Short mmCIF file of C-alpha atoms and ligand atoms in Angstrom, two decimals:
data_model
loop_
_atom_site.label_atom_id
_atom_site.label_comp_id
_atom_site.label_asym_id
_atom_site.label_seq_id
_atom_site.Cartn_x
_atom_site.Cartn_y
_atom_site.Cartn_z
CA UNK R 1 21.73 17.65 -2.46
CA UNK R 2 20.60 14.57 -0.90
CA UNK R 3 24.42 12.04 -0.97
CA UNK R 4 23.75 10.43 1.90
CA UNK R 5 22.67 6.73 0.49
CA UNK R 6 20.67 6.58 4.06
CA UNK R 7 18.65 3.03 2.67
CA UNK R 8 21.96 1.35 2.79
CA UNK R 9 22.18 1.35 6.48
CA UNK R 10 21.24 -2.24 7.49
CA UNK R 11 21.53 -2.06 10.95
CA UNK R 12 18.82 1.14 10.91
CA UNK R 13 16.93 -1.50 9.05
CA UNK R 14 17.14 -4.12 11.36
CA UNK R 15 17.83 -2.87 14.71
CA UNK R 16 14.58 -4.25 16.10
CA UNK R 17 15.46 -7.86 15.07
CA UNK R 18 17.37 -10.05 17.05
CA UNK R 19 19.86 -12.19 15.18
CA UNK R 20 17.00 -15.45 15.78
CA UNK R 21 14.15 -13.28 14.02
CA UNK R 22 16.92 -12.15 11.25
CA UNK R 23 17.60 -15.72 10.37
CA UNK R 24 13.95 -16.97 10.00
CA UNK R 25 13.26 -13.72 7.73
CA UNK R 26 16.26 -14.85 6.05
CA UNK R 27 15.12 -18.53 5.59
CA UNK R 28 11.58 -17.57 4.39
CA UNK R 29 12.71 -15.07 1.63
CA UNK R 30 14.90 -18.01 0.98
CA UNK R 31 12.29 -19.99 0.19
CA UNK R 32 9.68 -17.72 -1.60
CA UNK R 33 12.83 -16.88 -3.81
CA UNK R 34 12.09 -20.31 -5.46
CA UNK R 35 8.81 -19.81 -7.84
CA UNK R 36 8.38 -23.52 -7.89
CA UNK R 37 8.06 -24.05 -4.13
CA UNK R 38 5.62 -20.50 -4.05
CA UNK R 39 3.79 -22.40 -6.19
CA UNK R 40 3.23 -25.91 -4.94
CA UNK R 41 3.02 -24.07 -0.90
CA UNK R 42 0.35 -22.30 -2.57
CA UNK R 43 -1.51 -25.30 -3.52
CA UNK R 44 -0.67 -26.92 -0.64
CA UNK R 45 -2.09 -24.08 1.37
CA UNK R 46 -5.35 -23.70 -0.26
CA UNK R 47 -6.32 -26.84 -0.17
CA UNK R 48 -5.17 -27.64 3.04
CA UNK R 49 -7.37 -24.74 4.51
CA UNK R 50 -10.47 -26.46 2.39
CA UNK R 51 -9.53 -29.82 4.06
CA UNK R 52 -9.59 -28.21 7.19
CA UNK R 53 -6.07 -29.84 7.78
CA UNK R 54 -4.25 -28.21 11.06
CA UNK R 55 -2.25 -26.38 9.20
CA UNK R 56 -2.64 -22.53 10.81
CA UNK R 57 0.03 -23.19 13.43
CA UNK R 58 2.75 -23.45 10.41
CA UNK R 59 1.31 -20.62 8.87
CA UNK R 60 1.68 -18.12 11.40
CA UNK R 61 5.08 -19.29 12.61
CA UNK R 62 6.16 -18.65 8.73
CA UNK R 63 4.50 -16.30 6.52
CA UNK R 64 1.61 -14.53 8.75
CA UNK R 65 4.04 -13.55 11.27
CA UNK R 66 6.37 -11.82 8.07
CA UNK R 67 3.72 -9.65 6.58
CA UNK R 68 0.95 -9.67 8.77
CA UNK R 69 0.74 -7.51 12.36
CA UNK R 70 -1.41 -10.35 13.88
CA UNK R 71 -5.05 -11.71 13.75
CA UNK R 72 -6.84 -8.29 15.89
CA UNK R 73 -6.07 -5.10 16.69
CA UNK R 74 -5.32 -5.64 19.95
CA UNK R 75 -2.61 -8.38 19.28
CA UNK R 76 -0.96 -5.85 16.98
CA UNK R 77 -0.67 -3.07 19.27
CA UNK R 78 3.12 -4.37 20.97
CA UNK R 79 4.68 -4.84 17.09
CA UNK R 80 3.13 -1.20 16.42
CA UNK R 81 4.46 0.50 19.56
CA UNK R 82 8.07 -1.56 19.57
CA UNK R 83 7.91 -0.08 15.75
CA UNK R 84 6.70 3.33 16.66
CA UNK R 85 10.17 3.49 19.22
CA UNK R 86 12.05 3.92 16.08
CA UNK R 87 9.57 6.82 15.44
CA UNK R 88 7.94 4.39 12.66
CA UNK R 89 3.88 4.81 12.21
CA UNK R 90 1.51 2.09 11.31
CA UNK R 91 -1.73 1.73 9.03
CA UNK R 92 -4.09 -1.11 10.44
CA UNK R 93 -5.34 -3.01 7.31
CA UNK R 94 -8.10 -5.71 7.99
CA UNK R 95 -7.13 -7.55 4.96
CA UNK R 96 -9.99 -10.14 4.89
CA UNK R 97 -11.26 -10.36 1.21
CA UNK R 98 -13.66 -11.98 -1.23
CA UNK R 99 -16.71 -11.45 0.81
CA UNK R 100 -20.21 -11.22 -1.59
CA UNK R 101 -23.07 -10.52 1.06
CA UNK R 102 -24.36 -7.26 2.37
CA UNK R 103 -24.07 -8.74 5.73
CA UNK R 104 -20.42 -9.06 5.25
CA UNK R 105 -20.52 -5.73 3.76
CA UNK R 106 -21.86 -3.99 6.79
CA UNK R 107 -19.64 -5.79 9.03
CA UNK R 108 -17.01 -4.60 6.60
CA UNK R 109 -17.59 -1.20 7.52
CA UNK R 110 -17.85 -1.40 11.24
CA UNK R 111 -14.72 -3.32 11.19
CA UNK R 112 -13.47 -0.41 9.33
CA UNK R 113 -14.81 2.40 11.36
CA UNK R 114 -13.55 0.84 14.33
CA UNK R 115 -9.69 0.78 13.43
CA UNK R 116 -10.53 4.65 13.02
CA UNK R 117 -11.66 5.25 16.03
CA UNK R 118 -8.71 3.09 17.50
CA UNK R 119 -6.38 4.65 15.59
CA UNK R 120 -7.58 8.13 16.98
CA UNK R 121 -7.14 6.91 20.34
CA UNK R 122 -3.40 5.20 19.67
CA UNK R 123 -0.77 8.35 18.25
CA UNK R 124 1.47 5.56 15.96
CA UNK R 125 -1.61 4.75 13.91
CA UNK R 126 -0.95 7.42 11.47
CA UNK R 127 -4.37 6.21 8.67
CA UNK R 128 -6.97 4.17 7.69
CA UNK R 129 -7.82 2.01 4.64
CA UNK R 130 -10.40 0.43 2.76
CA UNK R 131 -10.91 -1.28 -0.31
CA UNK R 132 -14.02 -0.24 -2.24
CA UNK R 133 -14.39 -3.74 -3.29
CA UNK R 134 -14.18 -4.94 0.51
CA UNK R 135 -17.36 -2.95 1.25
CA UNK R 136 -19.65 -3.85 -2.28
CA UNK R 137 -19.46 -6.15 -4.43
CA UNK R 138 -17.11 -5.98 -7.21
CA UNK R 139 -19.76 -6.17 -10.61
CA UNK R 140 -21.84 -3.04 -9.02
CA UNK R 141 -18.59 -0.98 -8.99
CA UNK R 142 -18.01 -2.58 -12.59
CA UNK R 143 -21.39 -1.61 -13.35
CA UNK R 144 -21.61 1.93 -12.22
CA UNK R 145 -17.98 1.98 -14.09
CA UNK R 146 -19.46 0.60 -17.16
CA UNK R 147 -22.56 2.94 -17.19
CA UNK R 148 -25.04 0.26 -17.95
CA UNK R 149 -28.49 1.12 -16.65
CA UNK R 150 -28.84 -0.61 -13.30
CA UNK R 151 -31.94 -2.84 -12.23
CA UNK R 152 -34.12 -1.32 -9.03
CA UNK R 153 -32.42 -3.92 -6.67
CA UNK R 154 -29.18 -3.12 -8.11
CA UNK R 155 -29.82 0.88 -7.70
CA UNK R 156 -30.68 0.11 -4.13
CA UNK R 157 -27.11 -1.80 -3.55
CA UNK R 158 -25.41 1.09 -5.38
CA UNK R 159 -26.88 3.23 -2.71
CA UNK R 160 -25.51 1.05 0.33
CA UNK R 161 -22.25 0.98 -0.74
CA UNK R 162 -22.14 4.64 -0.94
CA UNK R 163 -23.77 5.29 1.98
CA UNK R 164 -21.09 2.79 3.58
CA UNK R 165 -18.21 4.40 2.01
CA UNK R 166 -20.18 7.78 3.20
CA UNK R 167 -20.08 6.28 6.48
CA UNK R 168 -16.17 5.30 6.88
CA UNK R 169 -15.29 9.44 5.69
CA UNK R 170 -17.23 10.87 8.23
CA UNK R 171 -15.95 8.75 11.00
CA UNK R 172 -12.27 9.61 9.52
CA UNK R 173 -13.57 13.34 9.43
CA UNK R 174 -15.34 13.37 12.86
CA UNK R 175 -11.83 11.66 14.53
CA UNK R 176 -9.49 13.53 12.45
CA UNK R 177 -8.37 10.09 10.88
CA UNK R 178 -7.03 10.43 7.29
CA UNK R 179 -8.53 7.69 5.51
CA UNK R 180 -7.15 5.80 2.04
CA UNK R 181 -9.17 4.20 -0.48
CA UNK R 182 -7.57 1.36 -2.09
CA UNK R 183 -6.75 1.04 -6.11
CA UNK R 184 -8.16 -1.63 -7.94
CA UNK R 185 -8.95 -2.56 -11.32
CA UNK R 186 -9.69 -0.26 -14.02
CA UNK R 187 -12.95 -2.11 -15.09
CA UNK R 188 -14.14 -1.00 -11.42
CA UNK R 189 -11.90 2.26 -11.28
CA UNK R 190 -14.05 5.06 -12.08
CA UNK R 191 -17.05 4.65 -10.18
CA UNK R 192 -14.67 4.35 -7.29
CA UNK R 193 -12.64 7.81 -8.65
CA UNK R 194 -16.24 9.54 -8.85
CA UNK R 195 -17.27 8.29 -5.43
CA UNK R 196 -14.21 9.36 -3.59
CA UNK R 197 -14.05 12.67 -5.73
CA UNK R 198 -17.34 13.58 -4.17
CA UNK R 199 -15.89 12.47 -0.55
CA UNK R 200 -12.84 14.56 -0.95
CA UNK R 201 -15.00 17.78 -1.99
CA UNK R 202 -17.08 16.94 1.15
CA UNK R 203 -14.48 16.12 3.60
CA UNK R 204 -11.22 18.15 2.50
CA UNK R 205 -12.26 21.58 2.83
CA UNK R 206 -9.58 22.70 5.35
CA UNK R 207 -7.11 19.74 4.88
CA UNK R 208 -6.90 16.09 3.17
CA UNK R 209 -8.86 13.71 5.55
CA UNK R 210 -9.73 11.56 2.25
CA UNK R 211 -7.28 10.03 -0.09
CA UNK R 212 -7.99 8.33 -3.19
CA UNK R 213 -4.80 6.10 -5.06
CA UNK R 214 -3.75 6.47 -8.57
CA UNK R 215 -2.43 3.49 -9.70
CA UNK R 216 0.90 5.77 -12.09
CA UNK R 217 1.32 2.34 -14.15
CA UNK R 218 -1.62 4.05 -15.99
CA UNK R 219 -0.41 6.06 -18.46
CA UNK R 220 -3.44 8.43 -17.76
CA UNK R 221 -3.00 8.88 -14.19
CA UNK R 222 -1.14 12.52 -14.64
CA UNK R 223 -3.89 13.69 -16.78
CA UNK R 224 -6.31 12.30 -13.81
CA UNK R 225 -4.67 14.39 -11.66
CA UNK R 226 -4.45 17.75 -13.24
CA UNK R 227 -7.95 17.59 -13.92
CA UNK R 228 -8.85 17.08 -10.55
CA UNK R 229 -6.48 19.87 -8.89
CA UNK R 230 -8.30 22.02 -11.19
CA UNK R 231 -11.73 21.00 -10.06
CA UNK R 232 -9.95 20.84 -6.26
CA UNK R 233 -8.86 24.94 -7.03
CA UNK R 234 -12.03 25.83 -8.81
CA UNK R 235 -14.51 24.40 -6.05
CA UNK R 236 -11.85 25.17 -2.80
CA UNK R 237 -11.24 21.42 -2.03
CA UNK R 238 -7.77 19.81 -1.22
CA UNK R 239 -6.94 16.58 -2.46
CA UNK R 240 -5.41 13.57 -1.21
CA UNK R 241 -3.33 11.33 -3.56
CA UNK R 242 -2.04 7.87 -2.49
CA UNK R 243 0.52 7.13 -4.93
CA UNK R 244 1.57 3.59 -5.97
CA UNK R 245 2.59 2.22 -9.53
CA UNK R 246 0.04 -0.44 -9.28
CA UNK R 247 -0.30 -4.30 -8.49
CA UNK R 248 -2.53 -5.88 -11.15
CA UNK R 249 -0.60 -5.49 -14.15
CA UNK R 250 -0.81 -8.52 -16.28
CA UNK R 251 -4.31 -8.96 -15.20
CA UNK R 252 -4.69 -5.38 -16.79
CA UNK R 253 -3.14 -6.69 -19.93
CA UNK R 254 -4.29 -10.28 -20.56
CA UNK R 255 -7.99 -8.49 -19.97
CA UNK R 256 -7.10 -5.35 -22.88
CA UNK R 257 -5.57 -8.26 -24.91
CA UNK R 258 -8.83 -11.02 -24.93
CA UNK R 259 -11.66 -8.03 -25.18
CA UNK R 260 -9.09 -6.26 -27.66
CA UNK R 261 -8.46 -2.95 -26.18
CA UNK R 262 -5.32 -0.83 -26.03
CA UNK R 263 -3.86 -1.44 -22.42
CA UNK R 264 -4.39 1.21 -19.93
CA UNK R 265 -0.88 0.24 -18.67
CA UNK R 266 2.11 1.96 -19.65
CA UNK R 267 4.33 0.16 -21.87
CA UNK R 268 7.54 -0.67 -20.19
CA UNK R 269 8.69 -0.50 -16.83
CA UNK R 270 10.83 2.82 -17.51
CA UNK R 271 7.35 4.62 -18.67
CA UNK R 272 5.80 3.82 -15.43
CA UNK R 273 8.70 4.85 -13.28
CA UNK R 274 8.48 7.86 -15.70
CA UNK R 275 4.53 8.09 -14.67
CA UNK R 276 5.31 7.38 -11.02
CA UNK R 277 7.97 10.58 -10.47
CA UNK R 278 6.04 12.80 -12.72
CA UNK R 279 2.42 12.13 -10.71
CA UNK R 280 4.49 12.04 -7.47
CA UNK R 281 6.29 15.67 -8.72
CA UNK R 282 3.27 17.23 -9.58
CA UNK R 283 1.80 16.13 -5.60
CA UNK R 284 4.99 17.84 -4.49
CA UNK R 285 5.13 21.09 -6.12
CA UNK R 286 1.33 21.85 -5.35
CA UNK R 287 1.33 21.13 -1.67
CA UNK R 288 -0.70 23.53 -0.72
CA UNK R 289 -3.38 21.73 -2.94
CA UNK R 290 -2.40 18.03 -2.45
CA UNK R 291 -1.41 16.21 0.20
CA UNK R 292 0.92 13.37 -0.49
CA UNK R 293 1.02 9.49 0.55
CA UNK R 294 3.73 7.88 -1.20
CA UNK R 295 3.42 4.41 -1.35
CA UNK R 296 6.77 2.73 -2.95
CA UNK R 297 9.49 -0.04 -2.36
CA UNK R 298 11.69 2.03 -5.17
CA UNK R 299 14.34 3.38 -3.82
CA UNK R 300 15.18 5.51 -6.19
CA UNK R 301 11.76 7.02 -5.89
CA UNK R 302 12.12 8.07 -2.26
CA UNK R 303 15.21 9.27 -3.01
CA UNK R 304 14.10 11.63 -5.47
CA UNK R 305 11.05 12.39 -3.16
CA UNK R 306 13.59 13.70 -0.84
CA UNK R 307 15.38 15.78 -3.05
CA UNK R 308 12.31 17.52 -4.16
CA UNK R 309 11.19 17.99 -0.58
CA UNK R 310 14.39 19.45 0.03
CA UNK R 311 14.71 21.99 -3.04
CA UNK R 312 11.42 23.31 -1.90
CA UNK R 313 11.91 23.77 1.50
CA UNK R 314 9.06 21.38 2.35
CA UNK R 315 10.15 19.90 5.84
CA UNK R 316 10.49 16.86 6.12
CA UNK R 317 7.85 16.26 9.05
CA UNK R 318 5.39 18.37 6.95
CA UNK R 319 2.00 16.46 7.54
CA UNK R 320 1.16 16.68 4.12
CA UNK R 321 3.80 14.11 2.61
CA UNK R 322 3.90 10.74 3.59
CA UNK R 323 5.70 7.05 2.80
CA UNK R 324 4.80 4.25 3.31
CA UNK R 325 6.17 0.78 2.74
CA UNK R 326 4.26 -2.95 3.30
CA UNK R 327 5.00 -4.44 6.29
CA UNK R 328 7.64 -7.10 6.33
CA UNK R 329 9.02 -5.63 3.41
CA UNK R 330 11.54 -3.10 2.58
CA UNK R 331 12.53 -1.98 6.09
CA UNK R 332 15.82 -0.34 5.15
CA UNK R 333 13.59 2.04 3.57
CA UNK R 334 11.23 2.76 6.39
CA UNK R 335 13.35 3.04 8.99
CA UNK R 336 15.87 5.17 7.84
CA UNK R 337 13.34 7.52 6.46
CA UNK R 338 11.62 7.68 10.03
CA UNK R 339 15.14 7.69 11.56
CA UNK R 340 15.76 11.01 9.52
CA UNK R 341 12.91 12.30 10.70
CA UNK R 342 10.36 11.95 7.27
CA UNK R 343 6.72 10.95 8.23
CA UNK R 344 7.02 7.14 7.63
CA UNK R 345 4.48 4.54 8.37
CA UNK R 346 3.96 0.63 7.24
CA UNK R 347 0.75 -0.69 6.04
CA UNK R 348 -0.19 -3.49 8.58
CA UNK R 349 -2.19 -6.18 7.64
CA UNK R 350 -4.14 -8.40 10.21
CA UNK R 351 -7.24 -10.29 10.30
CA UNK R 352 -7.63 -14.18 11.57
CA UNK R 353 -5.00 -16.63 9.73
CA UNK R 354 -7.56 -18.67 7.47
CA UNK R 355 -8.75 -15.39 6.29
CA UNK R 356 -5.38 -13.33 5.61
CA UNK R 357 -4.40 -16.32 3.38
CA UNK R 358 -5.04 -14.90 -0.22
CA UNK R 359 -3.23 -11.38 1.12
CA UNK R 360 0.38 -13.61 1.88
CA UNK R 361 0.32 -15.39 -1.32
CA UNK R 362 0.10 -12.49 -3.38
CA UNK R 363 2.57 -11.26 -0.85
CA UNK R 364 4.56 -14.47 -1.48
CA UNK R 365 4.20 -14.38 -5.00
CA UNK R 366 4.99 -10.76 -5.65
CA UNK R 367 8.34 -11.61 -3.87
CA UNK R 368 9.13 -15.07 -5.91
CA UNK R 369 12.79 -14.09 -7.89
CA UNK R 370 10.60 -13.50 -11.23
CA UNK R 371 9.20 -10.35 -9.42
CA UNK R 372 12.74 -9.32 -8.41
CA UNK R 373 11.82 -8.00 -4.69
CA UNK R 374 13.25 -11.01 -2.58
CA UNK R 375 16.62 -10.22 -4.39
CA UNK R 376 16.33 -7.02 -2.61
CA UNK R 377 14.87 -8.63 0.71
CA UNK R 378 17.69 -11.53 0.68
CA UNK R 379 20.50 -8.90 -0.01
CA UNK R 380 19.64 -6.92 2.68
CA UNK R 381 18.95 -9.95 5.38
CA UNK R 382 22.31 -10.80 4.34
CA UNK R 383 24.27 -7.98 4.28
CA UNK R 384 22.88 -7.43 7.49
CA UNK R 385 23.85 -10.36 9.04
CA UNK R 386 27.42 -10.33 7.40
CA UNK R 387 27.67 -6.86 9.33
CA UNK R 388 26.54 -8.10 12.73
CA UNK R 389 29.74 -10.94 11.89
CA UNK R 390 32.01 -7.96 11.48
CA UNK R 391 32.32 -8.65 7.84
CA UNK R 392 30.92 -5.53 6.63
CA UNK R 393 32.71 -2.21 7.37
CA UNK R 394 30.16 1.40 7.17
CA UNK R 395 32.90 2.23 3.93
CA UNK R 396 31.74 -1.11 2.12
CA UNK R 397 28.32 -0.71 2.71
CA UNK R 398 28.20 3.19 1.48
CA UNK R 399 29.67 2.38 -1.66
CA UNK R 400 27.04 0.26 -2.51
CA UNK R 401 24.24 1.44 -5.30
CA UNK R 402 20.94 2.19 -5.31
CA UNK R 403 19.08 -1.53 -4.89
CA UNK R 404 15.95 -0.77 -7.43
CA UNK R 405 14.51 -2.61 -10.40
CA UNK R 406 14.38 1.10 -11.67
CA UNK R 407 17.26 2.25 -13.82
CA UNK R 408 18.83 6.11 -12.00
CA UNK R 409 18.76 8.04 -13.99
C1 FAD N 1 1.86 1.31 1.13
C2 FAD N 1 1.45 0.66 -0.16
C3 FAD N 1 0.13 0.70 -0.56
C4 FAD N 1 -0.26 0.09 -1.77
N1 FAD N 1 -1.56 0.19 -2.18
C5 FAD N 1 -1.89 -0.24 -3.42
C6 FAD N 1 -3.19 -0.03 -3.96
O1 FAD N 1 -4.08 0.55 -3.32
N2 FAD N 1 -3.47 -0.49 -5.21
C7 FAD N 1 -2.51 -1.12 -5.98
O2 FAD N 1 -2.81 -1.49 -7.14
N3 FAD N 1 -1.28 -1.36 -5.48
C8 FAD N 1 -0.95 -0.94 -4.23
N4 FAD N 1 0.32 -1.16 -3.76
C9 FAD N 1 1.26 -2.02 -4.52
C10 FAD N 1 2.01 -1.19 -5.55
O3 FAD N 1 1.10 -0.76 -6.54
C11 FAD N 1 3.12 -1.98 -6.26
O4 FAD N 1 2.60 -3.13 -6.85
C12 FAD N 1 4.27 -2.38 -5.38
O5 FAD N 1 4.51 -1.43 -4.38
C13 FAD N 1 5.54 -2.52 -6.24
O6 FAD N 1 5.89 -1.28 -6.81
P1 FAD N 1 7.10 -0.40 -6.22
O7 FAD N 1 6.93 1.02 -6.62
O8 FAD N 1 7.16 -0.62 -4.78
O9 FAD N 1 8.42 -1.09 -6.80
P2 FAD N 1 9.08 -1.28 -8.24
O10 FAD N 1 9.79 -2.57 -8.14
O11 FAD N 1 9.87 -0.10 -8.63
O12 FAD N 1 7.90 -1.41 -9.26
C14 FAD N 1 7.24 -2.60 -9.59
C15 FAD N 1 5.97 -2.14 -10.27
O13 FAD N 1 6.27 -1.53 -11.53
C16 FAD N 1 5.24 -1.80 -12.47
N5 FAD N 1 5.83 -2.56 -13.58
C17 FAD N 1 6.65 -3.65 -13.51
N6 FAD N 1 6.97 -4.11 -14.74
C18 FAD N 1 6.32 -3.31 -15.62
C19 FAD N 1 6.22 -3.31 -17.06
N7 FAD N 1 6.85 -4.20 -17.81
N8 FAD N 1 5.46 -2.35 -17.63
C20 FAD N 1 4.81 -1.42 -16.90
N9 FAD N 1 4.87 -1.38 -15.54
C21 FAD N 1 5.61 -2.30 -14.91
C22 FAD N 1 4.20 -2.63 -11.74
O14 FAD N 1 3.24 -1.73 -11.22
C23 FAD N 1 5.00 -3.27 -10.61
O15 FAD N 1 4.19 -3.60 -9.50
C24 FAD N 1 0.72 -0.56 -2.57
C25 FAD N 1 2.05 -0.60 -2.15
C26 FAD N 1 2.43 0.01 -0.99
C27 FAD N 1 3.87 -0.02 -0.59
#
């Protein structure tokens, strides 16, 4: 049975910060705790970047330098090795969105096919990523989605951005680079499902090089799965599931509300923590089909991830089961996972400052108190720096509970 509460050791956590980093991580989730302030820095932020006002400097000192690995590859590479000490992996993430040309598109790509082939060359790169929407625009995935007829010109984009996608899994299959495709939303969902479907039957003959995400606040995510592993059996395919509970929820239902829909989301949190363990069960007990990439902040999640590893006698370095956690969040979860030897990596975002902006303020806003994760951040920061005082004994801190919006059951 797994007892040990291993996500309650802080100094794991933290043992890479000095007490001058803790404190600014400390005063920043202090701040994005306050909705009001997350909102007007928002507005402050966008506009300054319009205005061209000097404000990058402030930026990076604050927020960029929490959740983002740096503006290139190159100026990542110390934060990924210091991290990869502590036997903790890292997934570059170019996180530059809400381009519309083809030129941007292509450039996309390259950018894309590039991390892979640094990420071949540098051991603690453990993936790549792209979002289908980064590399086409986002009404021809709708379309496709949709199945409206498409004009000539748009059949001819449909093409590119399959070739491009095309592209990216044979460079991940040519450097032995597993590669994740990005959830979205579901108006733009299936096209992307099809595409990558046809990628992993391609690609994942002998093992999962290409990994599509299910999105399990989608109450028809463990249908979506079945069906595939028995396409995946039938046609001798493996299949690669990223597994997340999904970020654009209300979008999801203010959408199903105005065009008057039922929502594809499930209908309370509980029923998508329900979704989440069942999908992420079903990865685990067919292993030899699926390969696993469990992306989650929910401790009680990883727990049970554990537990199931360790009833089956899957190992816990087995390089078909993965977790992952955002970087400059939820450390106490990476780190002790990678400590105790699990495969454990963080999603690293980077890109130039101006350009990263829209990726921190969802950050921001996903951690405002409404959301409920800088509750989790704070208490942590602070625990942590109440133990480095001496004011927090290893008894106190293991009786502590599980630190999840999600109920244990
Ligand atoms: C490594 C990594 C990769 C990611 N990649 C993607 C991606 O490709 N696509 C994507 O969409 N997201 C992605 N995410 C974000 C993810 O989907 C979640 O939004 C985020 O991780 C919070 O969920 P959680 O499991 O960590 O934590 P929890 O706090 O346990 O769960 C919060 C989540 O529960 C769901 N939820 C909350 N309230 C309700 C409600 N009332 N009814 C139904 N459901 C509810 C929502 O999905 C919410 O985000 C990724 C996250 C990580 C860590």
């Amino acid at each position: 049975m797994i007892t040990e509460k291993i996500f309650n050791d802080t100094e794991t956590a933290f043992k890479l910060k000095s007490d001058e980093e803790l404190n600014r991580a400390l005063f920043l989730f202090g701040m994005i705790n306050r909705p009001a302030l997350v909102k007007i820095g928002t507005t402050l932020t966008k506009w300054s970047l319009k205005l061209h006002l000097p404000v990058e400097g402030l930026i990076k000192a604050t927020i960029f330098n929490q959740f983002s690995g740096g503006e290139t590859m190159e100026n990542c590479l110390p934060t990924i090795r210091k991290m990869y000490t502590k036997k903790l992996h890292s997934i570059l993430d170019y996180s530059v969105e809400g381009k519309e040309q083809e030129e941007e598109f292509d450039a996309a790509m390259k950018k894309k096919i590039s991390i892979i082939k640094f990420a071949a060359e540098n051991k603690e790169l453990a993936f790549a990523v792209f979002k289908p929407t980064g590399i086409g625009r986002f009404e021809i995935w709708e379309k496709v989605t949709s199945k409206v007829t498409l004009s000539k010109e748009e059949e001819e984009e449909w093409k590119r951005v399959q070739q491009r996608v095309e592209n990216i899994c044979e460079a991940a299959h040519q450097n032995d680079i597993s590669v994740l495709a990005d959830g979205e939303e579901t108006w733009m969902q299936d096209a992307a499902d099809e595409l990558m479907e046809r990628m992993m039957r391609k690609y994942n003959r002998e093992k999962a090089i290409v990994f599509n995400t299910l999105q399990c606040y989608r109450w028809d995510r463990q249908q979506y799965l079945e069906d595939l592993h028995q396409k995946a059996q039938k046609e001798g395919f493996k299949i690669g599931a990223k597994i997340v509970r999904g970020a654009y929820m209300e979008k999801e239902n203010e959408r199903a509300k105005k065009m008057g829909y039922d929502t594809p989301i499930c209908e309370s949190k509980e029923a998508t923590d329900v979704s989440f363990n069942g999908v992420m069960s079903y990865c685990l007990d067919n292993i030899d089909d699926i390969s696993t990439f469990i992306g989650t902040h929910n401790e009680v999640s990883n727990y049970l991830a554990m537990q199931i590893m360790e009833n089956k006698d899957i190992s816990k370095n087995d390089r078909r089961v993965w977790f992952s956690q955002l970087f400059g969040m939820s450390d106490h979860i990476s780190y002790n996972l990678a400590r105790k030897g699990y495969n454990a990596a963080k999603l690293m975002p980077f890109g130039p400052v101006r350009e990263v902006v829209p990726y921190l303020i969802r950050r921001a806003q996903e951690n405002t108190s409404v959301r409920g994760q800088t509750g989790r951040e704070l208490s942590l920061l602070i625990e942590e720096r109440r133990r480095r005082k001496g004011e927090i004994t290893k008894a106190t801190r293991e009786k502590r509970t599980t630190r999840s919006t999600e109920k244990v059951e």
